[in-house]
Coordinates of N, CA, C and O and ligand atoms in Angstrom, one line a residue:
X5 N 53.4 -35.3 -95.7 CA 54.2 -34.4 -94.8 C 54.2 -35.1 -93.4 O 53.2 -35.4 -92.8
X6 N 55.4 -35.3 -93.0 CA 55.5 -35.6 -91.5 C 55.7 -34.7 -90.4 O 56.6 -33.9 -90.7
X7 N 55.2 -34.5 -89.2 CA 55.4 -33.7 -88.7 C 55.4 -34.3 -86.9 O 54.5 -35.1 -86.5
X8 N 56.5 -33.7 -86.1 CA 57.3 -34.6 -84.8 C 56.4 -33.5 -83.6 O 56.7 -32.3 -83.6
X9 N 55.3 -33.9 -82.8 CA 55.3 -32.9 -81.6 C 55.7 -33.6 -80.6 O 55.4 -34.8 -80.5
X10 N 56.5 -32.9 -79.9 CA 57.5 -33.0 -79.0 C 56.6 -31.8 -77.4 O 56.2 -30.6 -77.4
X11 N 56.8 -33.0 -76.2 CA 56.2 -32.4 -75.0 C 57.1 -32.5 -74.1 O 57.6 -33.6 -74.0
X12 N 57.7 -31.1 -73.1 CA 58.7 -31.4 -72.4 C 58.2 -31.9 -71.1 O 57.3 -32.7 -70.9
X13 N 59.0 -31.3 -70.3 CA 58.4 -31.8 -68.4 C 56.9 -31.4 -68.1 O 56.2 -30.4 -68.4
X14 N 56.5 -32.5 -67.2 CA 55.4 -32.3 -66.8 C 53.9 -32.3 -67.3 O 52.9 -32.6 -66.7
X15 N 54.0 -32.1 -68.7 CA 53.0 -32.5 -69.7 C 52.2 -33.4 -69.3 O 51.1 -33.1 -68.8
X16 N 52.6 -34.7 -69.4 CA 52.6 -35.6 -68.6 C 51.5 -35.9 -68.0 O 50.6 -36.8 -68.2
X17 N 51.6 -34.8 -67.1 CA 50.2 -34.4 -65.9 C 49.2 -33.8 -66.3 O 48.2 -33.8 -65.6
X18 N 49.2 -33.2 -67.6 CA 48.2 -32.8 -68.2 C 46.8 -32.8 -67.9 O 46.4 -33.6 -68.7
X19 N 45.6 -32.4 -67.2 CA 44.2 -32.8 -66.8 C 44.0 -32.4 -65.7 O 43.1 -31.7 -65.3
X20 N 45.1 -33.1 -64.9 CA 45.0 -32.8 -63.4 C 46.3 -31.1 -62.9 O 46.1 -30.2 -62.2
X21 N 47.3 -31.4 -63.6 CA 48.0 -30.3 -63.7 C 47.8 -29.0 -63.4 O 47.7 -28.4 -64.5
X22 N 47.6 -27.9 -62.3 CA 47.3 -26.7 -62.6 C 46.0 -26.4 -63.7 O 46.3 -25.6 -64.7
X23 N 44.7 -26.9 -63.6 CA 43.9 -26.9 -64.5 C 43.6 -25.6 -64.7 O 43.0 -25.3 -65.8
X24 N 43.8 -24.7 -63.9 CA 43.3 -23.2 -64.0 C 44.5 -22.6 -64.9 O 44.1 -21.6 -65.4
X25 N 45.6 -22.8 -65.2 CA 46.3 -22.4 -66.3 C 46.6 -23.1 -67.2 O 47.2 -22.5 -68.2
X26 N 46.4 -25.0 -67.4 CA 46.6 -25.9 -68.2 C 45.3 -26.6 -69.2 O 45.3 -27.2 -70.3
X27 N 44.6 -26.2 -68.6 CA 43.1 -26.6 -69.0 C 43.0 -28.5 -68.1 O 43.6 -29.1 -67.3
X28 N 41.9 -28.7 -68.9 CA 41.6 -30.1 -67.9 C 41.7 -31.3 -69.1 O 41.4 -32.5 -68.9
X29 N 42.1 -30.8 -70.1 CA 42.2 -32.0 -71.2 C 43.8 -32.2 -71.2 O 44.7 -31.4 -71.2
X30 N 43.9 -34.2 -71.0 CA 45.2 -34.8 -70.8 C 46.2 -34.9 -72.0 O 45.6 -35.1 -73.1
X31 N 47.4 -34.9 -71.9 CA 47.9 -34.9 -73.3 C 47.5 -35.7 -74.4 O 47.5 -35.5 -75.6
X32 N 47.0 -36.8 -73.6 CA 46.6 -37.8 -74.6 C 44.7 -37.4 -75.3 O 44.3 -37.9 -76.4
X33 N 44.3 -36.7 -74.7 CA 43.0 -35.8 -75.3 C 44.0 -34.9 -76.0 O 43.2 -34.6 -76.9
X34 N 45.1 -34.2 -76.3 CA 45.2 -33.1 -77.2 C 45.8 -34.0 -78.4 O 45.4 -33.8 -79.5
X35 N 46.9 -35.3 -78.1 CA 47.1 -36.2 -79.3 C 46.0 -36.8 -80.1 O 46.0 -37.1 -81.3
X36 N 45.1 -36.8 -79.0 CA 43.9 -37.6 -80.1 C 43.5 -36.2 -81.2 O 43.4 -36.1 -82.5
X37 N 43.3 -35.2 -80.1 CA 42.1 -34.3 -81.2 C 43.4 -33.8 -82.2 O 42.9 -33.6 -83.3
X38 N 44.6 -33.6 -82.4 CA 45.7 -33.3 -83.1 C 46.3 -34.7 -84.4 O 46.8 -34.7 -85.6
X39 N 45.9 -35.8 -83.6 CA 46.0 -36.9 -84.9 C 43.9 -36.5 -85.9 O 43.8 -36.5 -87.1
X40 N 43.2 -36.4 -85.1 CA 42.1 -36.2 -86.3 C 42.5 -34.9 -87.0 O 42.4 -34.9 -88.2
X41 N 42.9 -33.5 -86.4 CA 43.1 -32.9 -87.3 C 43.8 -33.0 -88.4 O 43.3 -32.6 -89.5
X42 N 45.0 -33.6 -88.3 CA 46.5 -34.2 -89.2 C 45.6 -35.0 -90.2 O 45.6 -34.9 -91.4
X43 N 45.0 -35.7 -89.6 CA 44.2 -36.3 -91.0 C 43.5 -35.6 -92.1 O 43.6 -35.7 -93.3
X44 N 42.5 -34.8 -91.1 CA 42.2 -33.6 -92.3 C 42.4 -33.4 -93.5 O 41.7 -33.6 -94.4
X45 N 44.1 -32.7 -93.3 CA 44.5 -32.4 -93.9 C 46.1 -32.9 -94.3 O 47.2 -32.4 -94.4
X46 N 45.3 -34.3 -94.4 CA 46.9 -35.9 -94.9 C 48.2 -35.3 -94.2 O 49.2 -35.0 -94.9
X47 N 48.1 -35.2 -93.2 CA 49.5 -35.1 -92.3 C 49.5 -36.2 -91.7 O 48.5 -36.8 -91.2
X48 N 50.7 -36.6 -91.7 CA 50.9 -37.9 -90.1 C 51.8 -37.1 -89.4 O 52.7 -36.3 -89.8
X49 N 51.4 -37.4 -88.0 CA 52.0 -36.5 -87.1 C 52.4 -37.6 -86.2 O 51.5 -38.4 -85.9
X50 N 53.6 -37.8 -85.5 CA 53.5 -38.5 -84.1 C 54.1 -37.8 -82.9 O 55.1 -37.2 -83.1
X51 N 53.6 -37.8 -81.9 CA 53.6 -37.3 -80.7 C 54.5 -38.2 -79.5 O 54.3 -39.4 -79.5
X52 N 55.3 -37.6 -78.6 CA 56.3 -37.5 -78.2 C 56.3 -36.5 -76.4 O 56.1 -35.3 -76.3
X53 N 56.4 -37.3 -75.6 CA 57.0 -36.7 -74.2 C 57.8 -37.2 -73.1 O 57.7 -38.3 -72.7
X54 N 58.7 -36.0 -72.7 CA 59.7 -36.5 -71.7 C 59.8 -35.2 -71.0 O 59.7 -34.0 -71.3
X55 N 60.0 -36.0 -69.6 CA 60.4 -35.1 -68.3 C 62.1 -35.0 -68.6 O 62.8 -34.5 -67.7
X56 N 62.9 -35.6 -70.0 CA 64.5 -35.5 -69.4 C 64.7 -34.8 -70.7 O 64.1 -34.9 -71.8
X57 N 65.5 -34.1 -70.4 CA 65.6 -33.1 -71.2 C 66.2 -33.7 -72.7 O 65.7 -33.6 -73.8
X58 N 67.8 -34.7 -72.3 CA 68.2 -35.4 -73.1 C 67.9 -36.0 -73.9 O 68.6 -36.2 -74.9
X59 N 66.4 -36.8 -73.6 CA 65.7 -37.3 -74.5 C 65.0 -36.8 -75.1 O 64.2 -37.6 -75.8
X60 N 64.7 -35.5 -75.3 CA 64.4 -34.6 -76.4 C 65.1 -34.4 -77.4 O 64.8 -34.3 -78.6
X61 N 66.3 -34.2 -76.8 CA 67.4 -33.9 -77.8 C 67.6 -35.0 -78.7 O 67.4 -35.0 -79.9
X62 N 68.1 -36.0 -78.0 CA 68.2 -37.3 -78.9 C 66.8 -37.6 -79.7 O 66.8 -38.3 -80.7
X63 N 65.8 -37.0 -79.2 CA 64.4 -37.0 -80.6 C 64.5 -36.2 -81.4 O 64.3 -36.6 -82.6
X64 N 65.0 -34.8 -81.2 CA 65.4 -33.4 -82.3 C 66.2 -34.1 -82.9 O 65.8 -34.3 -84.1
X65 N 67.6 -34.8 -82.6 CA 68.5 -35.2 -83.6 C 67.8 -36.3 -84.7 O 67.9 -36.2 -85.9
X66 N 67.2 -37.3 -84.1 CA 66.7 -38.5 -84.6 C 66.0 -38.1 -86.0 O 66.1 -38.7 -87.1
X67 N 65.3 -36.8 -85.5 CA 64.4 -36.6 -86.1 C 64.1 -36.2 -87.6 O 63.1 -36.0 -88.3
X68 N 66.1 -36.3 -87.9 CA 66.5 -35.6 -89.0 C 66.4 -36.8 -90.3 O 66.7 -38.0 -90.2
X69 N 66.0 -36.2 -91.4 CA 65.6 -37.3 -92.6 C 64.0 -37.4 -92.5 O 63.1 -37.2 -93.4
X70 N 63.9 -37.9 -91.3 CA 62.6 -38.9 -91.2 C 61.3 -37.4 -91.2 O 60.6 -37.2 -92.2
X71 N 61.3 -36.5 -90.3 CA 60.4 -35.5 -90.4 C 60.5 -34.2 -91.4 O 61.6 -33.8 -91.8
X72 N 59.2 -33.6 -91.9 CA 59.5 -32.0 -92.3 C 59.4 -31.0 -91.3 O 59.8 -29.9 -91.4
X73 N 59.0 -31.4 -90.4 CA 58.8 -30.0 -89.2 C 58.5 -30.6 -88.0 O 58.2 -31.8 -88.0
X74 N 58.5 -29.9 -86.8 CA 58.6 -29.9 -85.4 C 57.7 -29.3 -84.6 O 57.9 -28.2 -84.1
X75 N 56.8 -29.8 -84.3 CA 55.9 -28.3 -83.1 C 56.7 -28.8 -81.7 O 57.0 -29.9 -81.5
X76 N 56.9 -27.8 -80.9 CA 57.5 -28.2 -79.6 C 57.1 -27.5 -78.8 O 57.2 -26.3 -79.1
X77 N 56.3 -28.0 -77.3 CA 56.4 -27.7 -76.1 C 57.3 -27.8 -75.3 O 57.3 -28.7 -74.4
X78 N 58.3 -26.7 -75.4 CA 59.3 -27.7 -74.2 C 59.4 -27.1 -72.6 O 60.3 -26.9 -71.8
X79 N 57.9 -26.9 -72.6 CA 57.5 -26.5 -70.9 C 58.5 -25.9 -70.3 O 59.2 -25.0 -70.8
X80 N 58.6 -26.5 -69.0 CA 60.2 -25.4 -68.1 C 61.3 -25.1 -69.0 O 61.9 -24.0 -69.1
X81 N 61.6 -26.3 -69.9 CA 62.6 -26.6 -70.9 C 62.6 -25.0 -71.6 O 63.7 -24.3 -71.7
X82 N 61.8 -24.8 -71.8 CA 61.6 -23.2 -72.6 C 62.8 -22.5 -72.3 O 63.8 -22.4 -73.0
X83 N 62.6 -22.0 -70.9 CA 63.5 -21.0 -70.4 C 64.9 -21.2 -69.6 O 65.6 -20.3 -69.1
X84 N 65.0 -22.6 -69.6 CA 66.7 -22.7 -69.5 C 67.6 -24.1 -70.7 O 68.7 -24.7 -70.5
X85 N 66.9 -24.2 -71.6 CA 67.8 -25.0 -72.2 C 68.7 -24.6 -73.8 O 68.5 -24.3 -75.0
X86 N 69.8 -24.7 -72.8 CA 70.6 -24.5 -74.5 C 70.8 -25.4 -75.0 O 71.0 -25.3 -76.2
X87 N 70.8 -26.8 -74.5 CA 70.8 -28.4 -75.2 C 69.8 -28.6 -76.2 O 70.0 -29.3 -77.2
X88 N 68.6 -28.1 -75.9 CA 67.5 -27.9 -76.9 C 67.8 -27.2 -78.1 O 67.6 -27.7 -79.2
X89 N 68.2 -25.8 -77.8 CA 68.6 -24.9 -78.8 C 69.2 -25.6 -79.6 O 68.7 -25.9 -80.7
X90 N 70.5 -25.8 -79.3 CA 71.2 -26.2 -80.4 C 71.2 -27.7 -80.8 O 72.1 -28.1 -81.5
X91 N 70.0 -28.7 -80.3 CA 69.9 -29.5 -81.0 C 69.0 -29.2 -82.6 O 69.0 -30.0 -83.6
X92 N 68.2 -27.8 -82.4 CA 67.5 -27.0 -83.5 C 68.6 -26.8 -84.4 O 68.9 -27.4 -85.4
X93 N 69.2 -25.9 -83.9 CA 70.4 -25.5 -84.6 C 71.3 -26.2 -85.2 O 72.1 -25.6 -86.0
X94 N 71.5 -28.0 -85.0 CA 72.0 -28.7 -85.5 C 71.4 -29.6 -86.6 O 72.2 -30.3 -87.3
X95 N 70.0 -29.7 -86.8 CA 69.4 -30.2 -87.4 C 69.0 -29.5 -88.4 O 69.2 -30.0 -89.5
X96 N 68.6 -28.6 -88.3 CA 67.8 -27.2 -89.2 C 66.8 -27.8 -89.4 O 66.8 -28.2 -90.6
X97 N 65.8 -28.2 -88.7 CA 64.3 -29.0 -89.3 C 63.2 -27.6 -88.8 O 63.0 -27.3 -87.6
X98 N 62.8 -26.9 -89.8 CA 61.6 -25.8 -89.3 C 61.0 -26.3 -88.1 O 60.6 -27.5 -88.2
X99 N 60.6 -25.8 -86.9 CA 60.0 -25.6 -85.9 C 59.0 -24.4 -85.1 O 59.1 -23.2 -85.3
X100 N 58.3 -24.9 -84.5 CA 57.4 -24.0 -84.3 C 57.2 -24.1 -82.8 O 57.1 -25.3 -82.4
X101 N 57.1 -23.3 -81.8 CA 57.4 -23.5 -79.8 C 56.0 -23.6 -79.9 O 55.3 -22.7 -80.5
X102 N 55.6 -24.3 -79.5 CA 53.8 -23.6 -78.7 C 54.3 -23.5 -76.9 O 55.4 -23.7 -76.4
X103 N 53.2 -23.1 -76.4 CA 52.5 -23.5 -75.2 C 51.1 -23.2 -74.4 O 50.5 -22.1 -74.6
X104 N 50.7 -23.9 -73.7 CA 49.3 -23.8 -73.5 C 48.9 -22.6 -73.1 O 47.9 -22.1 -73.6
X105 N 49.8 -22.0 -72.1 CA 49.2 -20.7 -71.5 C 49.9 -19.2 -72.2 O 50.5 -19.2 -73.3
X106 N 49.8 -18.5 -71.7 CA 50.4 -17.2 -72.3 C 51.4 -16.7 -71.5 O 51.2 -15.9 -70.7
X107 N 52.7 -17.2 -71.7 CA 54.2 -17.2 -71.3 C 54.3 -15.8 -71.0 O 55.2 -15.6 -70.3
X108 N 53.6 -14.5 -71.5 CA 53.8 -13.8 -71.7 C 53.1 -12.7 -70.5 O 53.4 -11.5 -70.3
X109 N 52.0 -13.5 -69.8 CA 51.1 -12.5 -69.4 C 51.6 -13.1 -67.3 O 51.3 -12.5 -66.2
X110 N 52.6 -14.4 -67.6 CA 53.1 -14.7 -66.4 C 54.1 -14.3 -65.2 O 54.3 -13.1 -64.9
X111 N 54.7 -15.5 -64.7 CA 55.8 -14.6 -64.0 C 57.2 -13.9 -65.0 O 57.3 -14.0 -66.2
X112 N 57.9 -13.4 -64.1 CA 58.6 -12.9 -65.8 C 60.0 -13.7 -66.0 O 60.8 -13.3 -66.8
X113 N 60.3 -14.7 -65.2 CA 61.2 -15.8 -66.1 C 60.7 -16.3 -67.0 O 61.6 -16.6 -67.8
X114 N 59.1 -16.8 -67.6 CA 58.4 -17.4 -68.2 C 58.4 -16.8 -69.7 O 58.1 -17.1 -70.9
X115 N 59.2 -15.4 -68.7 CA 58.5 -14.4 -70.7 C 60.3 -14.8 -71.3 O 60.6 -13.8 -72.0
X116 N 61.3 -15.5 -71.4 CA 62.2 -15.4 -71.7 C 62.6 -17.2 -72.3 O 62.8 -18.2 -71.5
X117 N 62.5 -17.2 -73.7 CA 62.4 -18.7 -74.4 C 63.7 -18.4 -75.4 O 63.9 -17.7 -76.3
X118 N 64.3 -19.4 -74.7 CA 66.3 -19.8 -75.6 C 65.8 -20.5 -77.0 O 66.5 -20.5 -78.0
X119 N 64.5 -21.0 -76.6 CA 64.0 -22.0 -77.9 C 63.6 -21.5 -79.0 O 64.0 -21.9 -80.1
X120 N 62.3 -20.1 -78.9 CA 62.4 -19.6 -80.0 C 62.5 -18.8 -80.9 O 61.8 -18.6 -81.9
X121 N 63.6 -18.1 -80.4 CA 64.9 -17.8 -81.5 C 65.4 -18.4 -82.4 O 65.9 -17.8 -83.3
X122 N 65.4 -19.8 -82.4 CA 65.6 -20.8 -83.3 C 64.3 -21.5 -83.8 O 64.4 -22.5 -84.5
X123 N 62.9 -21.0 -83.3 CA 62.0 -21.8 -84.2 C 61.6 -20.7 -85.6 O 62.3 -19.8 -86.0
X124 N 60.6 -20.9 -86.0 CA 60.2 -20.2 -87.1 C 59.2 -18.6 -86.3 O 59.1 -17.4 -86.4
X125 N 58.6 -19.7 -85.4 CA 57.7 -18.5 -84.8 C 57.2 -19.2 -83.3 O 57.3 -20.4 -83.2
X126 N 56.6 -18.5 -82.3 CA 56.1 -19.0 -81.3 C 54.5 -18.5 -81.0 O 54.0 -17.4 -81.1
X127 N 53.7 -19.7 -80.7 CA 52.3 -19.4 -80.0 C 51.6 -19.8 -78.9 O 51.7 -21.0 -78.7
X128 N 51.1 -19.2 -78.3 CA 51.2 -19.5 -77.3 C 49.7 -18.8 -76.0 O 49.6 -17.6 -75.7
X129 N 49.1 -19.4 -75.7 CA 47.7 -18.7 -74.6 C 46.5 -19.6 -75.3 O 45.5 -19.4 -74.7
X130 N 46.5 -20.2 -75.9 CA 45.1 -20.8 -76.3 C 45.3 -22.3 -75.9 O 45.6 -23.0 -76.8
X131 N 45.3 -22.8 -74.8 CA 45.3 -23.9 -74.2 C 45.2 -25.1 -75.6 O 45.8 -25.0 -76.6
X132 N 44.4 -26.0 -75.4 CA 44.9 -26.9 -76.4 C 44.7 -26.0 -77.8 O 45.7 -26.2 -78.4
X133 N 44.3 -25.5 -78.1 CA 44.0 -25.0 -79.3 C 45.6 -24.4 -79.8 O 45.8 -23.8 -80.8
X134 N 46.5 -24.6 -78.8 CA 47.5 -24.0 -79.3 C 48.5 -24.7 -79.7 O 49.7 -24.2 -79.8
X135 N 48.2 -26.5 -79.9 CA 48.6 -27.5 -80.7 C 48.2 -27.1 -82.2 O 48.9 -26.8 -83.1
X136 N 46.7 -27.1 -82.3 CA 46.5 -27.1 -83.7 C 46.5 -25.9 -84.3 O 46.1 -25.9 -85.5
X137 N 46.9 -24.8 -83.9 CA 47.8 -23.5 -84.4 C 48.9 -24.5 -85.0 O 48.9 -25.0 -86.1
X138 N 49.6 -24.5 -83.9 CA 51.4 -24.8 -84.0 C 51.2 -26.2 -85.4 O 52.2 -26.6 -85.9
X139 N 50.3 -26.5 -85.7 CA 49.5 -27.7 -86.6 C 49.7 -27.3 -87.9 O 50.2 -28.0 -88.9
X140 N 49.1 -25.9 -87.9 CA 48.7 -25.1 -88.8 C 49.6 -24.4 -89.2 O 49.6 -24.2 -90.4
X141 N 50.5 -23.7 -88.5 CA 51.7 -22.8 -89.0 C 52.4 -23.9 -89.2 O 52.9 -23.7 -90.3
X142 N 52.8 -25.3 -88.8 CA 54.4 -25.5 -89.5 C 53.7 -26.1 -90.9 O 54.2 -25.7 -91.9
X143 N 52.5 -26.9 -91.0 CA 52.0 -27.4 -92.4 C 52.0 -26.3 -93.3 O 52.7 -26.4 -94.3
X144 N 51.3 -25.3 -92.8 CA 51.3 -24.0 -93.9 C 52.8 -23.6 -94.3 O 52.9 -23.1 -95.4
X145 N 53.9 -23.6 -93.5 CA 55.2 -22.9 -93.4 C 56.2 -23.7 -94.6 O 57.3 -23.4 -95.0
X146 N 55.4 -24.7 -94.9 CA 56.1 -26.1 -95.4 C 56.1 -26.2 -96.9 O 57.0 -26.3 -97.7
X147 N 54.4 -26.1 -97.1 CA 53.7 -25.4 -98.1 C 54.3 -24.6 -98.8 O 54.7 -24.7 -100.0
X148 N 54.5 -23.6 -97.8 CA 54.8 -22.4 -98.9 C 56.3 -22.3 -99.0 O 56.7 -21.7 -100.0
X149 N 57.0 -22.7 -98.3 CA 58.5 -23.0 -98.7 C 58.7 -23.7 -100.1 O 59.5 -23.5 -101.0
X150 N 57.9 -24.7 -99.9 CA 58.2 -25.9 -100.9 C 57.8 -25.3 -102.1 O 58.4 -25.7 -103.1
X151 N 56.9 -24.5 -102.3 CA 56.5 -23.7 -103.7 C 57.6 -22.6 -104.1 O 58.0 -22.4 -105.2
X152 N 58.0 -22.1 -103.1 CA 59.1 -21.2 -103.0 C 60.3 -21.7 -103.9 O 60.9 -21.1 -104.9
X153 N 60.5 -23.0 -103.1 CA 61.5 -24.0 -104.1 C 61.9 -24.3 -105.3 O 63.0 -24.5 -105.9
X154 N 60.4 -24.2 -105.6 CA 59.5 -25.1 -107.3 C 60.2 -23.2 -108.3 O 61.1 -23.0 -109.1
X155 N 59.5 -22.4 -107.8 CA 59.6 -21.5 -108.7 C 60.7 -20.6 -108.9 O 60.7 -19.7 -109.8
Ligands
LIG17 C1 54.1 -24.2 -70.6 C2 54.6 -22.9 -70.0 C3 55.9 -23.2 -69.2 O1 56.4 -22.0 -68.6 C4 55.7 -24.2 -68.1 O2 57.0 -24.5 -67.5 C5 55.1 -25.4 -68.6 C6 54.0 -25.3 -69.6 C7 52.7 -24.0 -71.3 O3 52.4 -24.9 -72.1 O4 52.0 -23.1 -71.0 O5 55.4 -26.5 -68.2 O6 55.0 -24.6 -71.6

């Protein structure tokens, strides 16, 4: 199973970023502890970030053939991109939104995501732990589709 995570704007900054809502581990501490998990459980996973929106999209597209699923952070991207959306929409590759903090408990543009509508499901408030959620629901989502298939 392949699986594409995708990091929008600012990620990037990860560590030093707003540590009181981002936590203090750098994207590249959540790739690492997210490639040992993927091993775990024989996933390869590769990991992916851009501050341009476009270049997301041209990864959602790319991404078609080569991946079974998607976790995506698409940070600000969340709450104004329709380029995103319907690069989902154009692909149909199951996806899953994460984000670190709880979009939900913030300001209230924050509580409003164009993205997942089109993913399978969204999670979101457990700072890095809310990669290997998003780890765990699209592997399991995949799973059990694929048996769905068989019978
Ligand atoms: C975020 C939440 C977004 O609202 C924000 O723009 C981000 C990070 C998160 O992971 O909590 O950049 O996606």
């Amino acid at each position: 199973m392949k699986i594409l995570f995708l990091n929008g704007p600012n990620l990037n900054l990860l560590g030093t970023r707003e540590p009181d809502k981002y936590g203090t581990a750098t994207l590249k501490d959540i790739e690492n502890y997210i490639k040992e998990e993927a091993k775990k459980i024989h996933t390869e996973i590769s990991f992916y970030q851009s501050n341009i929106e476009g270049e997301l999209v041209n990864e959602i597209q790319a991404a078609k053939g080569i991946y079974d699923g998607i976790v995506i952070n698409p940070a600000a991207y969340t709450h104004t991109s329709v380029a995103i959306r319907d690069a989902f929409l154009a692909v149909q590759i199951p996806a899953v939104e994460i984000h670190l903090s709880n979009i939900h408990k913030r300001e209230e543009f924050r509580k409003n995501s164009l993205i997942a509508p089109v993913c399978i499901g969204q999670i979101c408030g457990f700072g890095a732990g809310s990669y290997k959620l998003g780890l765990i629901a699209i592997t399991d989502y995949l799973i059990e589709s694929a048996k769905k298939s068989q019978s």
